[in-house]
PDB file of C-alpha atoms in Angstrom:
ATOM      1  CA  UNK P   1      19.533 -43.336  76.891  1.00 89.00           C
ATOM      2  CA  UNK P   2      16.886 -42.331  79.767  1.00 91.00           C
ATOM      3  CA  UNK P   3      14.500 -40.531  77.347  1.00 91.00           C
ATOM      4  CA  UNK P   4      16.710 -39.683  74.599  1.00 96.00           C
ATOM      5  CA  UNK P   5      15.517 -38.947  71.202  1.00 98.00           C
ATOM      6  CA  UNK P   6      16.588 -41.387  68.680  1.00 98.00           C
ATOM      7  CA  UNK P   7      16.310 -41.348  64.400  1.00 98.00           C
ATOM      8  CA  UNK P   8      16.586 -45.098  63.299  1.00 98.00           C
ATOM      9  CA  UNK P   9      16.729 -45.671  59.481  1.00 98.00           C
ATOM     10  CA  UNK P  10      16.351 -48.830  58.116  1.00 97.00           C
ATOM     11  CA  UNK P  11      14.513 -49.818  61.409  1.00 97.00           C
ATOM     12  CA  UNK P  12      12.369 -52.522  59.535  1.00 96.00           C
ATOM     13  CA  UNK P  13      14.298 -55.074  59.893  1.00 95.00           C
ATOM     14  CA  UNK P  14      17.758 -56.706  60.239  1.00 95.00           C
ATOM     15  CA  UNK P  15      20.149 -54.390  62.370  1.00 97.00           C
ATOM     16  CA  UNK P  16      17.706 -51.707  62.454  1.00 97.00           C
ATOM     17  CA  UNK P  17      14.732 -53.493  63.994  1.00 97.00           C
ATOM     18  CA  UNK P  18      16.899 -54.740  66.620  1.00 97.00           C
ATOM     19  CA  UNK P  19      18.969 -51.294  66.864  1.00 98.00           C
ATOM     20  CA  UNK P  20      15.260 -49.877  67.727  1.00 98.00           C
ATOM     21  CA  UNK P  21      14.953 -52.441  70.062  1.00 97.00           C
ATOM     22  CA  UNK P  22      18.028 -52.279  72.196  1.00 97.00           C
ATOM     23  CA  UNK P  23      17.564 -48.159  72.270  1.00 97.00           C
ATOM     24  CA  UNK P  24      13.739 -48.118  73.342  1.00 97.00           C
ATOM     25  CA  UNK P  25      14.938 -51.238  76.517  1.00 96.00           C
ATOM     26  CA  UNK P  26      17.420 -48.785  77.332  1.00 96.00           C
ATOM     27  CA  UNK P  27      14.940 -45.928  78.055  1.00 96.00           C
ATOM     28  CA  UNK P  28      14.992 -43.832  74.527  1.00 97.00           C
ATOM     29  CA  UNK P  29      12.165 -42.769  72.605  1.00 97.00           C
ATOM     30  CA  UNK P  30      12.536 -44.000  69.507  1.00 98.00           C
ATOM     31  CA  UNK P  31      11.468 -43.269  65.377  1.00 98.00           C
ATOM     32  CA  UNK P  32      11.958 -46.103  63.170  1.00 98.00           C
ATOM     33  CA  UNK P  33      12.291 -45.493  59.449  1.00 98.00           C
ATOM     34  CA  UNK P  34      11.482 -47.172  56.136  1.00 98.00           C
ATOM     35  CA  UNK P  35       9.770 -48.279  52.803  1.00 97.00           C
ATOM     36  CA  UNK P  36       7.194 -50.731  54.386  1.00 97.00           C
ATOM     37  CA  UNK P  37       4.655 -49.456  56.541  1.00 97.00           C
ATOM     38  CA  UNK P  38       3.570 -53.130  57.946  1.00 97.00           C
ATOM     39  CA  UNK P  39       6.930 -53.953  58.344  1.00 97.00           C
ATOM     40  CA  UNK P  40       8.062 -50.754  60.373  1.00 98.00           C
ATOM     41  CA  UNK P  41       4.588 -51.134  62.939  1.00 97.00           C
ATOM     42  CA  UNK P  42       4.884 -55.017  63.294  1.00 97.00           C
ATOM     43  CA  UNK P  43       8.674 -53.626  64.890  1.00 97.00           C
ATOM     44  CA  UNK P  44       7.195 -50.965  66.715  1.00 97.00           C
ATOM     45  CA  UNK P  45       3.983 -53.183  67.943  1.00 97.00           C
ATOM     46  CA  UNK P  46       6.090 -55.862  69.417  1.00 96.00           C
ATOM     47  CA  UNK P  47       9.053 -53.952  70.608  1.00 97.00           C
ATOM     48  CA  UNK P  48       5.901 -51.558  72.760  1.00 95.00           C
ATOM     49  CA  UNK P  49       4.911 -55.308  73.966  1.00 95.00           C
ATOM     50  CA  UNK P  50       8.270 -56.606  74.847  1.00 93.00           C
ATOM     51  CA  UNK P  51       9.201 -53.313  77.207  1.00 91.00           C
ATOM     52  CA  UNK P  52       6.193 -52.624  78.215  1.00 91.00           C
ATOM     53  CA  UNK P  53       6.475 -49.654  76.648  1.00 88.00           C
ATOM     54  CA  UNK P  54       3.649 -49.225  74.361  1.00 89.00           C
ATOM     55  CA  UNK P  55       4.337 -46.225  71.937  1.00 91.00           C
ATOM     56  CA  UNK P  56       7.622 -45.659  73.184  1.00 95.00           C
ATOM     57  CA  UNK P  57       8.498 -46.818  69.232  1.00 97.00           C
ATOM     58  CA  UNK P  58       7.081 -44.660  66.566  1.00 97.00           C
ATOM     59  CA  UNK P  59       7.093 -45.692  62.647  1.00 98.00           C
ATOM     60  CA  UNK P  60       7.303 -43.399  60.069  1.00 98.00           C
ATOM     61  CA  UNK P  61       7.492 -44.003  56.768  1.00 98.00           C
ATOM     62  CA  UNK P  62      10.153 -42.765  54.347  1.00 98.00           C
ATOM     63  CA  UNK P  63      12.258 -43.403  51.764  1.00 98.00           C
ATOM     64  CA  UNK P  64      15.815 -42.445  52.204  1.00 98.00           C
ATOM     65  CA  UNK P  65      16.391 -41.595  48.897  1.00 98.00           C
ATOM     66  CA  UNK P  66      13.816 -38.873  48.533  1.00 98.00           C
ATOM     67  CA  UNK P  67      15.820 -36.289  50.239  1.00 98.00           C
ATOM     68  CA  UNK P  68      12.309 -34.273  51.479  1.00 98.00           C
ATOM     69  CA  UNK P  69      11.461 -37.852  52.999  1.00 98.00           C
ATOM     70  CA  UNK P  70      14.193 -37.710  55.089  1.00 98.00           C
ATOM     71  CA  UNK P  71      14.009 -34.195  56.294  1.00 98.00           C
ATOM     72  CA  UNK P  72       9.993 -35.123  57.228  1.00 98.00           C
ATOM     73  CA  UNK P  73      11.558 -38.152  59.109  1.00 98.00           C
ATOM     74  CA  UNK P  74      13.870 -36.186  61.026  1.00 98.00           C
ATOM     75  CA  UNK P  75      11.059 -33.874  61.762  1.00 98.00           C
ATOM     76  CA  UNK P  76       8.810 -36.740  63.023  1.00 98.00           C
ATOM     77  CA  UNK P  77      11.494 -38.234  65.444  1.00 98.00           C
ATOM     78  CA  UNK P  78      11.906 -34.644  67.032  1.00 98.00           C
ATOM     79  CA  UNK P  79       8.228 -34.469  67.460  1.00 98.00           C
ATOM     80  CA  UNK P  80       7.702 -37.803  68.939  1.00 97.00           C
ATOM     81  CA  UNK P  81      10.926 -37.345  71.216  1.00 97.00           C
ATOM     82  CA  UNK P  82      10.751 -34.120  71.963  1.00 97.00           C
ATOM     83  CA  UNK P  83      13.819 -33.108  70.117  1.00 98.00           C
ATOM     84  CA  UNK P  84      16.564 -35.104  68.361  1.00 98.00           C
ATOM     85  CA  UNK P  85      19.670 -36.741  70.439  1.00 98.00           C
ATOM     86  CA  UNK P  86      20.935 -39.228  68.408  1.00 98.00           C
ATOM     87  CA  UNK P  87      20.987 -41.065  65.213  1.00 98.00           C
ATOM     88  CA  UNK P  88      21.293 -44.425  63.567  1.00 98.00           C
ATOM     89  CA  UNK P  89      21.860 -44.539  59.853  1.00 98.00           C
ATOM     90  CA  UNK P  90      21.180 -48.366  58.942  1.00 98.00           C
ATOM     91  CA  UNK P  91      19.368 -47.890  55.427  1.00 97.00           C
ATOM     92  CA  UNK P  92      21.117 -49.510  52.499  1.00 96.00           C
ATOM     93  CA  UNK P  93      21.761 -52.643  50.268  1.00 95.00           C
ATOM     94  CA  UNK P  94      23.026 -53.761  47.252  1.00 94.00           C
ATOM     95  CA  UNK P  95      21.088 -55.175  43.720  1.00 94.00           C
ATOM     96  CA  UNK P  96      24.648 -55.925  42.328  1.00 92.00           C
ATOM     97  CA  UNK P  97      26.221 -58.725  42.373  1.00 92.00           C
ATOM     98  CA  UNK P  98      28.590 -60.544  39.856  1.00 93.00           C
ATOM     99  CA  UNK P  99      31.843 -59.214  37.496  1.00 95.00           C
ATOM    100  CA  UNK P 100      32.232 -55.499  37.121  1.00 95.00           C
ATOM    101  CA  UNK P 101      32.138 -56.032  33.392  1.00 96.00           C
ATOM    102  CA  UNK P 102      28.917 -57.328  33.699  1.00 94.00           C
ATOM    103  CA  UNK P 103      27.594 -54.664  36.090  1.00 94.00           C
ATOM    104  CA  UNK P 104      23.955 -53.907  35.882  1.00 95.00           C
ATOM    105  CA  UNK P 105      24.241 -49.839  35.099  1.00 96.00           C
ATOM    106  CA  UNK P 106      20.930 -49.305  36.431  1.00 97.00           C
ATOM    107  CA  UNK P 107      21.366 -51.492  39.900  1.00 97.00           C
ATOM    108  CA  UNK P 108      24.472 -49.546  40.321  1.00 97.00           C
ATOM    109  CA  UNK P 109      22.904 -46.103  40.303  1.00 97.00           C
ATOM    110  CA  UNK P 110      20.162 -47.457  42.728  1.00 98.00           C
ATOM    111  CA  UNK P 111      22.553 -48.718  44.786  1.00 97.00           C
ATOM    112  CA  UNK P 112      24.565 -45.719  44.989  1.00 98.00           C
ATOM    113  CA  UNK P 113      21.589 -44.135  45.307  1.00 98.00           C
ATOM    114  CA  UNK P 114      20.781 -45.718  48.395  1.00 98.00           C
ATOM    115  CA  UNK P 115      23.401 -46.313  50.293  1.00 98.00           C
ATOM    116  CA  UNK P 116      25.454 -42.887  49.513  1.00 98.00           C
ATOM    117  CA  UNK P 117      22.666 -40.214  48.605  1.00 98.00           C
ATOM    118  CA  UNK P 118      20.547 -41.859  51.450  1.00 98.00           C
ATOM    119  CA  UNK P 119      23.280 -41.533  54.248  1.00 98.00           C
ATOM    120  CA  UNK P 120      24.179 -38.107  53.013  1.00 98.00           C
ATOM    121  CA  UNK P 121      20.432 -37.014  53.238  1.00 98.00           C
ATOM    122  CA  UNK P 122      20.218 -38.590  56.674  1.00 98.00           C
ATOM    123  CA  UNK P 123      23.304 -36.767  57.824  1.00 98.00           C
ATOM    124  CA  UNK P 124      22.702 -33.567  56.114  1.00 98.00           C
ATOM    125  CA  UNK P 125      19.329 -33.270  57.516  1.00 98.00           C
ATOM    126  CA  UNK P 126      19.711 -34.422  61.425  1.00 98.00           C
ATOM    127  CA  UNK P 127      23.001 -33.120  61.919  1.00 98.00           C
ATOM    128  CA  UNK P 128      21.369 -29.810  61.522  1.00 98.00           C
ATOM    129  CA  UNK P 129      18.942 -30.446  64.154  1.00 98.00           C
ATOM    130  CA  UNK P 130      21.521 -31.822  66.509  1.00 98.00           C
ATOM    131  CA  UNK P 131      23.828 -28.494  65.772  1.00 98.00           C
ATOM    132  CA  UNK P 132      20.439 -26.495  66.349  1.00 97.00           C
ATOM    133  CA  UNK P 133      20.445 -28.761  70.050  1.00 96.00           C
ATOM    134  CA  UNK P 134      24.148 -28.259  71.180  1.00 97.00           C
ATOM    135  CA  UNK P 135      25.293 -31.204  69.701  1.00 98.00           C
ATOM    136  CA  UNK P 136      24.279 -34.847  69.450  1.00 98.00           C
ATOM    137  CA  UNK P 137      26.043 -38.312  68.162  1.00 98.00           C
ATOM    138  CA  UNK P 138      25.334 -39.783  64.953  1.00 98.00           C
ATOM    139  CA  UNK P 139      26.572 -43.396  64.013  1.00 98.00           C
ATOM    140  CA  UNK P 140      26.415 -44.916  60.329  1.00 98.00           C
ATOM    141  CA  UNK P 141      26.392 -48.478  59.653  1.00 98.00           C
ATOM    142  CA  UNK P 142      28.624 -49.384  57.271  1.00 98.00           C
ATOM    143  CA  UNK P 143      30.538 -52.578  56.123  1.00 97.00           C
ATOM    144  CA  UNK P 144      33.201 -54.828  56.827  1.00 96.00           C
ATOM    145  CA  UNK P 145      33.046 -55.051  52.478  1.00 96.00           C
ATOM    146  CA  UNK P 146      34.455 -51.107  52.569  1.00 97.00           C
ATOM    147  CA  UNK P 147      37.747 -51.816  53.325  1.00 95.00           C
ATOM    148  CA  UNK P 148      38.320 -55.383  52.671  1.00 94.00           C
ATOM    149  CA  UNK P 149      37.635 -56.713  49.060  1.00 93.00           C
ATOM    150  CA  UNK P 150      34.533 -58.702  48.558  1.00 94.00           C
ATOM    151  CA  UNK P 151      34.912 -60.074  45.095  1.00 94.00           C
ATOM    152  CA  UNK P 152      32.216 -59.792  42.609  1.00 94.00           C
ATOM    153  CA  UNK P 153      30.133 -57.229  45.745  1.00 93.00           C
ATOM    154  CA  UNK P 154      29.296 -54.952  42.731  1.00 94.00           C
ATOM    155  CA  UNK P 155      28.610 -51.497  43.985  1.00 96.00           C
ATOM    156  CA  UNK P 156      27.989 -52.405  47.783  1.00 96.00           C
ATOM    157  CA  UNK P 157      31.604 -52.626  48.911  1.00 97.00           C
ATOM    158  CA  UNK P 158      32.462 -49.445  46.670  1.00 97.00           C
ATOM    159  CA  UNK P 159      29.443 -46.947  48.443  1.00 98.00           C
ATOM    160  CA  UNK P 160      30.327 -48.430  52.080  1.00 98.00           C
ATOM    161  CA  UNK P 161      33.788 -46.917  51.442  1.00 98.00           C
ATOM    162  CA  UNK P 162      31.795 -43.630  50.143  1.00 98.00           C
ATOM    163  CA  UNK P 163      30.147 -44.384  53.723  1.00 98.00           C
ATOM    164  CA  UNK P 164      33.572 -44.315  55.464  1.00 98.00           C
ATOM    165  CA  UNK P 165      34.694 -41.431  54.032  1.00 98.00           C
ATOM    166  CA  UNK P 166      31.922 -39.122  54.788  1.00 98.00           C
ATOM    167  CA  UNK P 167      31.864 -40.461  58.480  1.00 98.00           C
ATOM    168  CA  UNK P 168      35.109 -38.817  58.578  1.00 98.00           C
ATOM    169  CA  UNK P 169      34.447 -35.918  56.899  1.00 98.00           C
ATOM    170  CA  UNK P 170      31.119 -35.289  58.991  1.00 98.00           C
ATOM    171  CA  UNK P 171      33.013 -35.824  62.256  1.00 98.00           C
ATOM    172  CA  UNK P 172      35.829 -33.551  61.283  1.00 98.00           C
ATOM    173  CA  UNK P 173      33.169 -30.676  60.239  1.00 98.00           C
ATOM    174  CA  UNK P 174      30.928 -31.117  63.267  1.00 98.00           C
ATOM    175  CA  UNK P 175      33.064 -31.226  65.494  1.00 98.00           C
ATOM    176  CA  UNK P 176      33.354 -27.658  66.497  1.00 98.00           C
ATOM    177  CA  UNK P 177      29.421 -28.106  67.165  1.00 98.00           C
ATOM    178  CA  UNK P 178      29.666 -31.035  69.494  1.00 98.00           C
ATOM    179  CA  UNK P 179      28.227 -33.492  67.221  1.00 98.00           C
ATOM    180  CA  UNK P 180      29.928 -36.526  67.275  1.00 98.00           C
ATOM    181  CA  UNK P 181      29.827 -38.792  63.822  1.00 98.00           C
ATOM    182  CA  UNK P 182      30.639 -42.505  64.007  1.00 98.00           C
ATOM    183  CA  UNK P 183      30.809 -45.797  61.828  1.00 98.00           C
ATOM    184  CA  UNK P 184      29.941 -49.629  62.062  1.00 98.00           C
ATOM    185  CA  UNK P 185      31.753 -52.102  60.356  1.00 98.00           C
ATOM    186  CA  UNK P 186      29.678 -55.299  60.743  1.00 98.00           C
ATOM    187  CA  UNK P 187      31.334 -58.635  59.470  1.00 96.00           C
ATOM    188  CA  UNK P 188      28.627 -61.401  58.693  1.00 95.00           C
ATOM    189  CA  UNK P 189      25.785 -61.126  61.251  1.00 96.00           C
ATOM    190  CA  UNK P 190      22.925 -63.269  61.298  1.00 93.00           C
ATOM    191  CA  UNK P 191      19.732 -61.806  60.069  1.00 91.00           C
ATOM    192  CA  UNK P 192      17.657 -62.994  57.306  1.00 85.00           C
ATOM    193  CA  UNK P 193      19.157 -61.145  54.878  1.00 81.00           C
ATOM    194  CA  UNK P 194      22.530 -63.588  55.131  1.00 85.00           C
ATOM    195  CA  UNK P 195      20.097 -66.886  55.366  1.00 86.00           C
ATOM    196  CA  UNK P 196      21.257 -67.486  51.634  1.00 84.00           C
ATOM    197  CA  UNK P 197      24.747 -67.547  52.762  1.00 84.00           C
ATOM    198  CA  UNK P 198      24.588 -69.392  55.986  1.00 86.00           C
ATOM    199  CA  UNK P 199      22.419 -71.992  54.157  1.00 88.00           C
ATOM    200  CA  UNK P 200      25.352 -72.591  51.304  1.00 88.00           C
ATOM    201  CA  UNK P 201      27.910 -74.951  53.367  1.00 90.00           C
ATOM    202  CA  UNK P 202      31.004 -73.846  51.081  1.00 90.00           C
ATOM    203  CA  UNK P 203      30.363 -69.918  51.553  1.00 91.00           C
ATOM    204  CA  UNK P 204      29.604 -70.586  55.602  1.00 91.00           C
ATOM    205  CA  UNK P 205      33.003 -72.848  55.704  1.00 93.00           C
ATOM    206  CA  UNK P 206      34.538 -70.089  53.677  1.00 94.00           C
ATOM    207  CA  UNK P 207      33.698 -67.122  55.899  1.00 94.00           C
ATOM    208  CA  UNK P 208      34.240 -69.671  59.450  1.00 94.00           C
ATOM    209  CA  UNK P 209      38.109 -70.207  58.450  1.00 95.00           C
ATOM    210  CA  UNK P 210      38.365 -66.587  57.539  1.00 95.00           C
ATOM    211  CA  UNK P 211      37.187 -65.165  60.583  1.00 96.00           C
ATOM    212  CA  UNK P 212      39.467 -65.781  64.316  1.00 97.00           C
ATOM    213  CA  UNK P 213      36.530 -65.689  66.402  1.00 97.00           C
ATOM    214  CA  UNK P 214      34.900 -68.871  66.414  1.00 93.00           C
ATOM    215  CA  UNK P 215      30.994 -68.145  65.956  1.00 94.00           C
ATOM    216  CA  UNK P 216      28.721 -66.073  63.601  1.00 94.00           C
ATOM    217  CA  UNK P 217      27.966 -62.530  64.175  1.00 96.00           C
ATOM    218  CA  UNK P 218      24.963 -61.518  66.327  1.00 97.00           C
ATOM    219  CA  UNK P 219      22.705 -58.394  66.001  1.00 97.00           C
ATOM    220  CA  UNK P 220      23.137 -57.442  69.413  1.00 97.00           C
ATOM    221  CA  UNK P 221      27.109 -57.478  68.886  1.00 98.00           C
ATOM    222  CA  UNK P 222      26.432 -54.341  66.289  1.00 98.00           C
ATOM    223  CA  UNK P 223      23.277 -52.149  68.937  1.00 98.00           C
ATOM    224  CA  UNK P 224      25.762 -52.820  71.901  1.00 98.00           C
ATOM    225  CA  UNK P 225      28.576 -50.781  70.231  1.00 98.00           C
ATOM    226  CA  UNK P 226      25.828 -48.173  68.759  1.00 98.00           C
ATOM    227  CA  UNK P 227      24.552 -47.545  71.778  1.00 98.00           C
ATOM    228  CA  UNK P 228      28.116 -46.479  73.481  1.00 98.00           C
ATOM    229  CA  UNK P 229      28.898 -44.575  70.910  1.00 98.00           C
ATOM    230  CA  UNK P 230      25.090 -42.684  71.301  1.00 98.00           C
ATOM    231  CA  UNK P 231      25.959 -42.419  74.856  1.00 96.00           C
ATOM    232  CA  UNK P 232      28.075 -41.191  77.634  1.00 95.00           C
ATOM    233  CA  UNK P 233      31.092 -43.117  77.837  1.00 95.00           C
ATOM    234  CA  UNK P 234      32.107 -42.242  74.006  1.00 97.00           C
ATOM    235  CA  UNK P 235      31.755 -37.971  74.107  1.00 97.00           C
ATOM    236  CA  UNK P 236      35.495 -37.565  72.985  1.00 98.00           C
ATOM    237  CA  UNK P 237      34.958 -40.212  70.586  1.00 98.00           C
ATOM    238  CA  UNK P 238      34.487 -39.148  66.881  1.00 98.00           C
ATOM    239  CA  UNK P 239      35.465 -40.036  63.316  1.00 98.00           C
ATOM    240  CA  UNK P 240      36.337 -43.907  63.844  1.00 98.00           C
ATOM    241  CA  UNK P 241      34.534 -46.293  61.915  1.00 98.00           C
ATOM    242  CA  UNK P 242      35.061 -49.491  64.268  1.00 98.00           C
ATOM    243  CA  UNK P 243      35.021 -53.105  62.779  1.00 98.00           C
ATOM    244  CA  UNK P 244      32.640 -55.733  64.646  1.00 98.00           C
ATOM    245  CA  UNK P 245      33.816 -59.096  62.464  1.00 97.00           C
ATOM    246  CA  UNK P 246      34.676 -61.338  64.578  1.00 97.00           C
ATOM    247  CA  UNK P 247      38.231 -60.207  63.492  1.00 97.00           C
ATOM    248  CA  UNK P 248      37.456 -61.420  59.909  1.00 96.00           C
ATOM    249  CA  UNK P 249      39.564 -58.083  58.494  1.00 95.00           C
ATOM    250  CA  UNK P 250      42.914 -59.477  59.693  1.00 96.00           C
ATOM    251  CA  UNK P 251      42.383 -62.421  57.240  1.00 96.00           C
ATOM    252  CA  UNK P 252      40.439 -62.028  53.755  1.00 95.00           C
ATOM    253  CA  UNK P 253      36.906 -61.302  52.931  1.00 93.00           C
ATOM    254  CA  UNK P 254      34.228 -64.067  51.352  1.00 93.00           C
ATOM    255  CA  UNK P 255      35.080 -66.491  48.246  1.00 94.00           C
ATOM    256  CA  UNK P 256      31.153 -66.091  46.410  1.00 92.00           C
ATOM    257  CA  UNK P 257      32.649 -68.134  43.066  1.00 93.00           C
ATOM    258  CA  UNK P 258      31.129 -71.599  44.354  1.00 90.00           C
ATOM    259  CA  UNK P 259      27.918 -69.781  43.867  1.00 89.00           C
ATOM    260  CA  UNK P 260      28.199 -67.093  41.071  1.00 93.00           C
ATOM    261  CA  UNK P 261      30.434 -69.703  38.582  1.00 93.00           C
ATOM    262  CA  UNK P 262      27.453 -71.232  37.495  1.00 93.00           C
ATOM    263  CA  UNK P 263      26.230 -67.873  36.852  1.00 92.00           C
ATOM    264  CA  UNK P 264      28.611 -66.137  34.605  1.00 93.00           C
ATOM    265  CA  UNK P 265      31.272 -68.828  34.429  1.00 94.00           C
ATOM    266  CA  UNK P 266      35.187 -68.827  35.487  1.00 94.00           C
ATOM    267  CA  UNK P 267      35.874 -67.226  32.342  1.00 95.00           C
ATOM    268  CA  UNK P 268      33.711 -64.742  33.355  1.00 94.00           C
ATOM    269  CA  UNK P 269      34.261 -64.222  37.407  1.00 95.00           C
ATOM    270  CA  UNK P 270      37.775 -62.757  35.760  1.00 94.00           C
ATOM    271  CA  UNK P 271      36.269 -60.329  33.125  1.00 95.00           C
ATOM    272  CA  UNK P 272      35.729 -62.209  30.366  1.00 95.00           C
ATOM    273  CA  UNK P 273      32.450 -61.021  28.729  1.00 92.00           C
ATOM    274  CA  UNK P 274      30.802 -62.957  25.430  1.00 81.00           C
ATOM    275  CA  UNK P 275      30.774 -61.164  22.060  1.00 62.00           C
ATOM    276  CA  UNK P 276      27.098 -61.225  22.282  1.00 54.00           C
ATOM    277  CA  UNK P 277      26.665 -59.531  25.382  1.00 51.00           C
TER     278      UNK P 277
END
């Protein structure tokens, strides 16, 4: 990744942060993307710190649902690195949770929004510039939720599918212009997004019998993989969207009714909604 360009979206936090992280230690120059501007220049001032690379990180803010927002971003990481090489779609997130007949209307839209507008702006927008440089690698982050059922997941599990898909459609378009398009699957990794989770001892015995490999999930288990597919040793590699669950696919996904019962009831956890709803 020896000064390699790289886009990282969502690269406030969570995966992204550390994604940022593990490109800029192996020699990329790296443009971090997101809502919060303190948030996306604490990541960039203490990555610079931890390398020794001071500016070697560059925040930009953007929203990845504004489509001009992303195309700015995608012009500010080929200004800072001289170019674009590679790309790291980790925006997205859920405000659904709960029975589909009890869906929030509005949280769906944002969520779709978000995590299937967003990645199509990102892709639309940087794959051009990696066509424009001979070709590139771009890897989306998607979810262990898109192809095994997470009950009561709301619109999160349904747009990581959406997520899938277009991985597959991008790599089989691309292609012919040496742009390589990848996916993540990421089981339950510890960030503190999952603290809520990990916290609840049902839901963390729940997802430790379900999943063969006997720890939690780590951050660096998900940058490790992105950067081999960004690199080298993965250029005839393209449309595979790889699962990093600690094998938790071969089994089932996460029981959330311990938690969400008290919320909308067993009655309602199976579609039953009140007359005066």
């Amino acid at each position: 990744m020896q000064e390699k360009s790289v886009l990282v979206t969502g690269g406030g936090s969570g995966i992204g942060a550390g994604m940022a992280e593990e490109m800029a230690r192996r020699g990329a120059l790296v443009t971090i993307v997101g809502r919060r501007a303190d948030r996306l220049d604490e990541v960039a001032g203490r990555i610079g710190e931890e390398t020794g690379r001071a500016g070697t990180v560059h925040a930009h803010v953007a929203d990845v649902t504004d489509e001009d927002a992303v195309a700015g971003a995608v012009g500010a990481a080929m200004e800072h690195g001289g170019g674009l090489d590679g790309v790291v779609a980790c925006a997205g997130g859920s405000e659904t949770i709960g029975p589909v007949t009890q869906m929030d209307t509005g949280a769906w839209k944002r969520t779709v929004d978000l995590n299937v507008n967003g990645m199509m702006y990102t892709l639309k927008h940087s794959a051009r510039a990696l066509v424009a440089a001979g070709g590139g690698s771009f890897v989306a982050i998607s979810s262990i939720a898109a192809s095994t059922t997470h009950r009561w997941f709301g619109a999160y599990g349904v747009t990581k599918s959406a997520v899938d898909h277009l991985v597959r459609l991008g790599a089989d378009e691309l292609g012919p212009s040496n742009v390589r398009v990848n996916g993540i699957r990421p089981g339950l990794i510890e960030t503190e997004l999952v603290e809520p989770v990990l916290g609840d001892p049902a839901l963390a015995e729940d997802y430790r019998v379900n999943t063969p490999l006997p720890r939690i999930g780590r951050v660096d288990d998900i940058t490790r993989l992105a950067a081999f597919l960004l690199g080298e040793g993965s250029t005839w590699l393209t449309g595979q969207v790889i699962n990093v669950d600690g094998g938790q696919q071969l089994r089932r996904g996460p029981d959330f009714s311990p938690m969400l019962e008290p919320l909308f009831g067993e009655g309602g956890l199976r579609g039953v909604v009140d007359s005066q709803d």
